[in-house]
PDB file of C-alpha atoms in Angstrom:
ATOM      1  CA  MET A   1      -5.703  -5.118 -11.210  1.00  0.00           C
ATOM      2  CA  MET A   2      -6.075  -6.767  -8.004  1.00  0.00           C
ATOM      3  CA  SER A   3      -3.304  -5.064  -6.456  1.00  0.00           C
ATOM      4  CA  HIS A   4      -4.692  -1.346  -7.017  1.00  0.00           C
ATOM      5  CA  VAL A   5      -7.745  -3.115  -5.433  1.00  0.00           C
ATOM      6  CA  ARG A   6      -6.142  -3.895  -2.125  1.00  0.00           C
ATOM      7  CA  LEU A   7      -4.244  -0.292  -2.199  1.00  0.00           C
ATOM      8  CA  LEU A   8      -7.276   1.374  -2.969  1.00  0.00           C
ATOM      9  CA  GLY A   9      -8.722  -0.124   0.149  1.00  0.00           C
ATOM     10  CA  ILE A  10      -5.853   0.567   2.657  1.00  0.00           C
ATOM     11  CA  ALA A  11      -6.067   4.263   1.334  1.00  0.00           C
ATOM     12  CA  ALA A  12      -9.711   4.854   1.792  1.00  0.00           C
ATOM     13  CA  ALA A  13      -9.457   3.021   5.217  1.00  0.00           C
ATOM     14  CA  LEU A  14      -6.728   5.074   6.170  1.00  0.00           C
ATOM     15  CA  PHE A  15      -8.709   8.266   4.747  1.00  0.00           C
ATOM     16  CA  ALA A  16     -11.912   7.142   6.603  1.00  0.00           C
ATOM     17  CA  LEU A  17     -10.145   6.433   9.716  1.00  0.00           C
ATOM     18  CA  LEU A  18      -8.395   9.498  10.258  1.00  0.00           C
ATOM     19  CA  ASN A  19     -11.510  11.367   9.434  1.00  0.00           C
ATOM     20  CA  GLY A  20     -13.299   9.645  12.251  1.00  0.00           C
ATOM     21  CA  CYS A  21     -16.468   8.326  10.220  1.00  0.00           C
ATOM     22  CA  GLY A  22     -18.051   5.917  12.164  1.00  0.00           C
ATOM     23  CA  GLY A  23     -21.469   3.559  11.766  1.00  0.00           C
ATOM     24  CA  SER A  24     -22.398   0.072  11.194  1.00  0.00           C
ATOM     25  CA  PHE A  25     -20.911  -1.533   8.313  1.00  0.00           C
ATOM     26  CA  PRO A  26     -20.133  -4.662   6.470  1.00  0.00           C
ATOM     27  CA  PRO A  27     -16.291  -5.731   7.452  1.00  0.00           C
ATOM     28  CA  ALA A  28     -13.835  -5.141   4.747  1.00  0.00           C
ATOM     29  CA  PRO A  29     -12.871  -7.806   2.191  1.00  0.00           C
ATOM     30  CA  GLU A  30     -10.591 -10.211   3.953  1.00  0.00           C
ATOM     31  CA  LYS A  31      -8.276 -10.876   0.359  1.00  0.00           C
ATOM     32  CA  ALA A  32      -7.152  -8.705  -2.177  1.00  0.00           C
ATOM     33  CA  ALA A  33      -3.180  -9.329  -2.974  1.00  0.00           C
ATOM     34  CA  SER A  34      -2.811 -10.585  -6.344  1.00  0.00           C
ATOM     35  CA  PRO A  35       0.407 -12.968  -6.701  1.00  0.00           C
ATOM     36  CA  ASP A  36       1.160 -11.383 -10.120  1.00  0.00           C
ATOM     37  CA  TYR A  37       1.763  -7.620  -8.846  1.00  0.00           C
ATOM     38  CA  ASN A  38       5.035  -6.208 -10.485  1.00  0.00           C
ATOM     39  CA  TYR A  39       6.646  -3.107  -9.004  1.00  0.00           C
ATOM     40  CA  LEU A  40       6.545  -0.018 -11.357  1.00  0.00           C
ATOM     41  CA  ILE A  41       9.244   2.799 -10.860  1.00  0.00           C
ATOM     42  CA  GLY A  42       7.994   6.261  -9.699  1.00  0.00           C
ATOM     43  CA  PRO A  43       9.383   9.666  -9.228  1.00  0.00           C
ATOM     44  CA  LEU A  44      12.070   9.773  -6.452  1.00  0.00           C
ATOM     45  CA  ASP A  45      13.018   6.377  -6.412  1.00  0.00           C
ATOM     46  CA  THR A  46      16.941   5.516  -6.663  1.00  0.00           C
ATOM     47  CA  LEU A  47      17.690   2.841  -9.316  1.00  0.00           C
ATOM     48  CA  GLN A  48      21.174   1.227  -9.779  1.00  0.00           C
ATOM     49  CA  ILE A  49      21.861   0.618 -13.086  1.00  0.00           C
ATOM     50  CA  THR A  50      24.451  -1.636 -14.209  1.00  0.00           C
ATOM     51  CA  VAL A  51      26.004  -2.269 -17.633  1.00  0.00           C
ATOM     52  CA  TRP A  52      27.859  -5.586 -17.371  1.00  0.00           C
ATOM     53  CA  ARG A  53      31.434  -5.224 -18.478  1.00  0.00           C
ATOM     54  CA  ASN A  54      31.359  -1.403 -18.809  1.00  0.00           C
ATOM     55  CA  PRO A  55      31.796  -0.207 -15.109  1.00  0.00           C
ATOM     56  CA  ASP A  56      32.407   3.164 -16.178  1.00  0.00           C
ATOM     57  CA  LEU A  57      28.604   3.329 -17.566  1.00  0.00           C
ATOM     58  CA  SER A  58      27.123   1.747 -14.528  1.00  0.00           C
ATOM     59  CA  THR A  59      25.591   4.471 -12.434  1.00  0.00           C
ATOM     60  CA  THR A  60      23.209   5.158  -9.183  1.00  0.00           C
ATOM     61  CA  VAL A  61      20.516   7.639 -10.376  1.00  0.00           C
ATOM     62  CA  PRO A  62      17.597   9.012  -8.718  1.00  0.00           C
ATOM     63  CA  VAL A  63      13.913   9.282 -10.868  1.00  0.00           C
ATOM     64  CA  ARG A  64      13.494  12.677 -11.503  1.00  0.00           C
ATOM     65  CA  PRO A  65      10.149  14.194 -10.733  1.00  0.00           C
ATOM     66  CA  ASP A  66       9.351  14.386 -14.209  1.00  0.00           C
ATOM     67  CA  GLY A  67       9.925  10.757 -14.598  1.00  0.00           C
ATOM     68  CA  LYS A  68      13.157  10.267 -16.311  1.00  0.00           C
ATOM     69  CA  VAL A  69      16.662   9.306 -15.543  1.00  0.00           C
ATOM     70  CA  SER A  70      19.843  10.250 -17.261  1.00  0.00           C
ATOM     71  CA  VAL A  71      22.888   7.674 -17.294  1.00  0.00           C
ATOM     72  CA  PRO A  72      25.952   7.864 -19.348  1.00  0.00           C
ATOM     73  CA  LEU A  73      25.444   8.107 -23.302  1.00  0.00           C
ATOM     74  CA  VAL A  74      21.447   8.128 -22.283  1.00  0.00           C
ATOM     75  CA  GLU A  75      19.834  11.457 -21.571  1.00  0.00           C
ATOM     76  CA  ASP A  76      16.302  12.215 -20.511  1.00  0.00           C
ATOM     77  CA  LEU A  77      14.898   8.442 -20.605  1.00  0.00           C
ATOM     78  CA  SER A  78      11.386   7.993 -19.411  1.00  0.00           C
ATOM     79  CA  ALA A  79      11.440   5.668 -16.142  1.00  0.00           C
ATOM     80  CA  ILE A  80       7.934   6.187 -14.712  1.00  0.00           C
ATOM     81  CA  GLY A  81       5.491   3.518 -14.743  1.00  0.00           C
ATOM     82  CA  LYS A  82       8.063   1.181 -16.025  1.00  0.00           C
ATOM     83  CA  SER A  83       9.281  -2.188 -14.528  1.00  0.00           C
ATOM     84  CA  PRO A  84      12.893  -2.256 -13.698  1.00  0.00           C
ATOM     85  CA  THR A  85      13.015  -4.984 -16.702  1.00  0.00           C
ATOM     86  CA  GLN A  86      11.355  -3.004 -18.764  1.00  0.00           C
ATOM     87  CA  LEU A  87      13.910  -0.121 -18.258  1.00  0.00           C
ATOM     88  CA  ALA A  88      16.735  -2.241 -18.219  1.00  0.00           C
ATOM     89  CA  ARG A  89      15.632  -2.886 -22.214  1.00  0.00           C
ATOM     90  CA  ASP A  90      15.124   0.323 -23.056  1.00  0.00           C
ATOM     91  CA  VAL A  91      18.331   1.643 -21.661  1.00  0.00           C
ATOM     92  CA  GLU A  92      20.229  -1.501 -23.643  1.00  0.00           C
ATOM     93  CA  LYS A  93      18.358  -0.269 -26.604  1.00  0.00           C
ATOM     94  CA  ALA A  94      19.579   3.243 -26.253  1.00  0.00           C
ATOM     95  CA  MET A  95      23.212   2.071 -25.712  1.00  0.00           C
ATOM     96  CA  SER A  96      23.441  -0.338 -28.373  1.00  0.00           C
ATOM     97  CA  LYS A  97      23.933   3.010 -30.461  1.00  0.00           C
ATOM     98  CA  PHE A  98      26.982   3.464 -28.788  1.00  0.00           C
ATOM     99  CA  ILE A  99      28.455   0.121 -27.589  1.00  0.00           C
ATOM    100  CA  ARG A 100      27.989  -3.555 -29.006  1.00  0.00           C
ATOM    101  CA  ASP A 101      25.540  -5.479 -27.602  1.00  0.00           C
ATOM    102  CA  PRO A 102      24.927  -4.019 -24.359  1.00  0.00           C
ATOM    103  CA  VAL A 103      23.919  -6.331 -20.996  1.00  0.00           C
ATOM    104  CA  VAL A 104      21.802  -3.751 -18.455  1.00  0.00           C
ATOM    105  CA  THR A 105      20.226  -4.550 -15.176  1.00  0.00           C
ATOM    106  CA  VAL A 106      18.537  -2.210 -13.246  1.00  0.00           C
ATOM    107  CA  LEU A 107      17.604  -2.364  -9.429  1.00  0.00           C
ATOM    108  CA  VAL A 108      15.220  -0.136  -7.448  1.00  0.00           C
ATOM    109  CA  THR A 109      17.422   0.440  -4.173  1.00  0.00           C
ATOM    110  CA  GLN A 110      15.135   3.433  -2.768  1.00  0.00           C
ATOM    111  CA  PHE A 111      10.944   2.798  -2.947  1.00  0.00           C
ATOM    112  CA  ASN A 112       8.595   5.449  -3.299  1.00  0.00           C
ATOM    113  CA  GLY A 113       6.283   3.976  -6.743  1.00  0.00           C
ATOM    114  CA  PRO A 114       4.307   6.022  -8.531  1.00  0.00           C
ATOM    115  CA  TYR A 115       2.096   8.190  -7.027  1.00  0.00           C
ATOM    116  CA  GLY A 116      -0.991   5.903  -7.842  1.00  0.00           C
ATOM    117  CA  GLU A 117       0.608   3.445  -5.530  1.00  0.00           C
ATOM    118  CA  GLN A 118       1.531   5.606  -2.138  1.00  0.00           C
ATOM    119  CA  ILE A 119      -0.443   5.800   0.370  1.00  0.00           C
ATOM    120  CA  ARG A 120      -0.775   9.254   2.003  1.00  0.00           C
ATOM    121  CA  VAL A 121      -1.709   9.399   5.764  1.00  0.00           C
ATOM    122  CA  VAL A 122      -2.867  12.747   7.025  1.00  0.00           C
ATOM    123  CA  GLY A 123      -5.005  13.674   9.804  1.00  0.00           C
ATOM    124  CA  GLU A 124      -4.786  12.152  12.967  1.00  0.00           C
ATOM    125  CA  ALA A 125      -1.451  10.100  12.584  1.00  0.00           C
ATOM    126  CA  THR A 126       1.207  10.500  14.924  1.00  0.00           C
ATOM    127  CA  ARG A 127       3.539  11.251  11.816  1.00  0.00           C
ATOM    128  CA  PRO A 128       1.680  12.087   9.016  1.00  0.00           C
ATOM    129  CA  GLN A 129       3.664  11.141   5.596  1.00  0.00           C
ATOM    130  CA  ALA A 130       3.456   9.373   2.177  1.00  0.00           C
ATOM    131  CA  LEU A 131       4.596   5.702   2.142  1.00  0.00           C
ATOM    132  CA  PRO A 132       5.022   3.281  -0.773  1.00  0.00           C
ATOM    133  CA  TYR A 133       2.702   0.713  -1.101  1.00  0.00           C
ATOM    134  CA  ARG A 134       3.805  -2.828  -0.692  1.00  0.00           C
ATOM    135  CA  GLN A 135       1.986  -6.140  -1.867  1.00  0.00           C
ATOM    136  CA  ARG A 136       0.491  -7.674   1.282  1.00  0.00           C
ATOM    137  CA  MET A 137       0.933  -4.320   3.144  1.00  0.00           C
ATOM    138  CA  THR A 138      -1.745  -4.389   6.011  1.00  0.00           C
ATOM    139  CA  LEU A 139      -3.529  -1.173   8.037  1.00  0.00           C
ATOM    140  CA  LEU A 140      -1.026  -2.662  10.806  1.00  0.00           C
ATOM    141  CA  ASP A 141       2.173  -1.998   8.552  1.00  0.00           C
ATOM    142  CA  VAL A 142       0.814   1.196   7.903  1.00  0.00           C
ATOM    143  CA  MET A 143      -0.111   2.420  11.373  1.00  0.00           C
ATOM    144  CA  ILE A 144       3.260   1.203  12.559  1.00  0.00           C
ATOM    145  CA  ALA A 145       5.114   3.415   9.976  1.00  0.00           C
ATOM    146  CA  VAL A 146       3.122   6.409  10.730  1.00  0.00           C
ATOM    147  CA  GLY A 147       3.731   5.977  14.747  1.00  0.00           C
ATOM    148  CA  GLY A 148      -0.271   5.055  15.323  1.00  0.00           C
ATOM    149  CA  LEU A 149      -2.744   7.647  15.993  1.00  0.00           C
ATOM    150  CA  THR A 150      -3.284  10.751  18.311  1.00  0.00           C
ATOM    151  CA  ASP A 151      -5.484  10.604  21.281  1.00  0.00           C
ATOM    152  CA  PHE A 152      -8.075  12.693  19.023  1.00  0.00           C
ATOM    153  CA  ALA A 153      -8.480   9.750  16.239  1.00  0.00           C
ATOM    154  CA  ASP A 154     -11.599   7.683  16.239  1.00  0.00           C
ATOM    155  CA  GLY A 155     -10.248   4.342  16.246  1.00  0.00           C
ATOM    156  CA  ASN A 156     -12.677   1.840  15.226  1.00  0.00           C
ATOM    157  CA  GLY A 157     -15.567   4.038  14.500  1.00  0.00           C
ATOM    158  CA  ALA A 158     -13.807   4.813  11.356  1.00  0.00           C
ATOM    159  CA  SER A 159     -15.263   3.514   7.639  1.00  0.00           C
ATOM    160  CA  ALA A 160     -13.732   4.053   4.257  1.00  0.00           C
ATOM    161  CA  PRO A 161     -15.949   6.590   2.252  1.00  0.00           C
ATOM    162  CA  GLU A 162     -18.546   5.149  -0.917  1.00  0.00           C
ATOM    163  CA  GLU A 163     -15.897   7.180  -3.297  1.00  0.00           C
ATOM    164  CA  LEU A 164     -12.998   5.092  -2.214  1.00  0.00           C
ATOM    165  CA  THR A 165     -14.736   1.784  -2.344  1.00  0.00           C
ATOM    166  CA  ASP A 166     -15.406  -0.450  -5.508  1.00  0.00           C
ATOM    167  CA  ALA A 167     -18.894  -0.856  -3.620  1.00  0.00           C
ATOM    168  CA  PRO A 168     -21.297   2.047  -4.846  1.00  0.00           C
ATOM    169  CA  GLY A 169     -23.964   2.867  -2.334  1.00  0.00           C
ATOM    170  CA  ARG A 170     -21.898   1.189   0.993  1.00  0.00           C
ATOM    171  CA  ARG A 171     -18.772   2.240   3.174  1.00  0.00           C
ATOM    172  CA  LEU A 172     -16.670  -0.519   4.333  1.00  0.00           C
ATOM    173  CA  ARG A 173     -16.011  -0.553   8.148  1.00  0.00           C
ATOM    174  CA  ILE A 174     -12.521  -0.282   9.526  1.00  0.00           C
ATOM    175  CA  THR A 175     -11.539  -2.252  12.462  1.00  0.00           C
ATOM    176  CA  LEU A 176      -8.166  -1.520  13.613  1.00  0.00           C
ATOM    177  CA  PRO A 177      -5.797  -4.547  15.014  1.00  0.00           C
ATOM    178  CA  ALA A 178      -5.507  -5.064  18.927  1.00  0.00           C
ATOM    179  CA  GLY A 179      -2.556  -2.953  19.862  1.00  0.00           C
ATOM    180  CA  ILE A 180      -3.553   0.508  18.226  1.00  0.00           C
ATOM    181  CA  PRO A 181      -5.207   3.015  20.703  1.00  0.00           C
ATOM    182  CA  GLY A 182      -9.174   2.569  19.817  1.00  0.00           C
ATOM    183  CA  GLY A 183      -8.386  -0.793  18.062  1.00  0.00           C
ATOM    184  CA  GLU A 184     -10.193  -4.275  19.012  1.00  0.00           C
ATOM    185  CA  GLU A 185      -8.900  -4.393  22.418  1.00  0.00           C
ATOM    186  CA  GLY A 186      -8.622  -0.467  22.632  1.00  0.00           C
TER     187      GLY A 186
END
């Protein structure tokens, strides 16, 4: 899926960037976003579950680390890896044993996403952290979220390692945006 390719590219770029690899390599692909990207629920997301005409059954719940949620009348329902719409249908099916024709809406109010769609920034970032991936997220977005690089980071001397690319045998060159220390103008 194209969104995974873009996510992999961002993760690879950050890994290599913060490890300070260098060399002369071809530029990274300019386009990898997918218009059909669907967010999947992940551990520690917060969900607002609304049951139409049943306010007593509507609630806001966190997704547990095991990927499950519990709502009134329904315990231990698997949520991880599902879209909000898929989870709403599952809740409707489970609640239909207790109420007639439930209509459920699931909204994600805090995003973490599945582990495979998180970007972990470590090393020479000012504030190392895990970030939820968002469609069309750029390297600049990630650098802003982590507060940029420390004085010890190599900046434009970075590349994505072969293991994290879809191009065996070669590395992708990382070019930091202007305004990031060590970037095009740095």
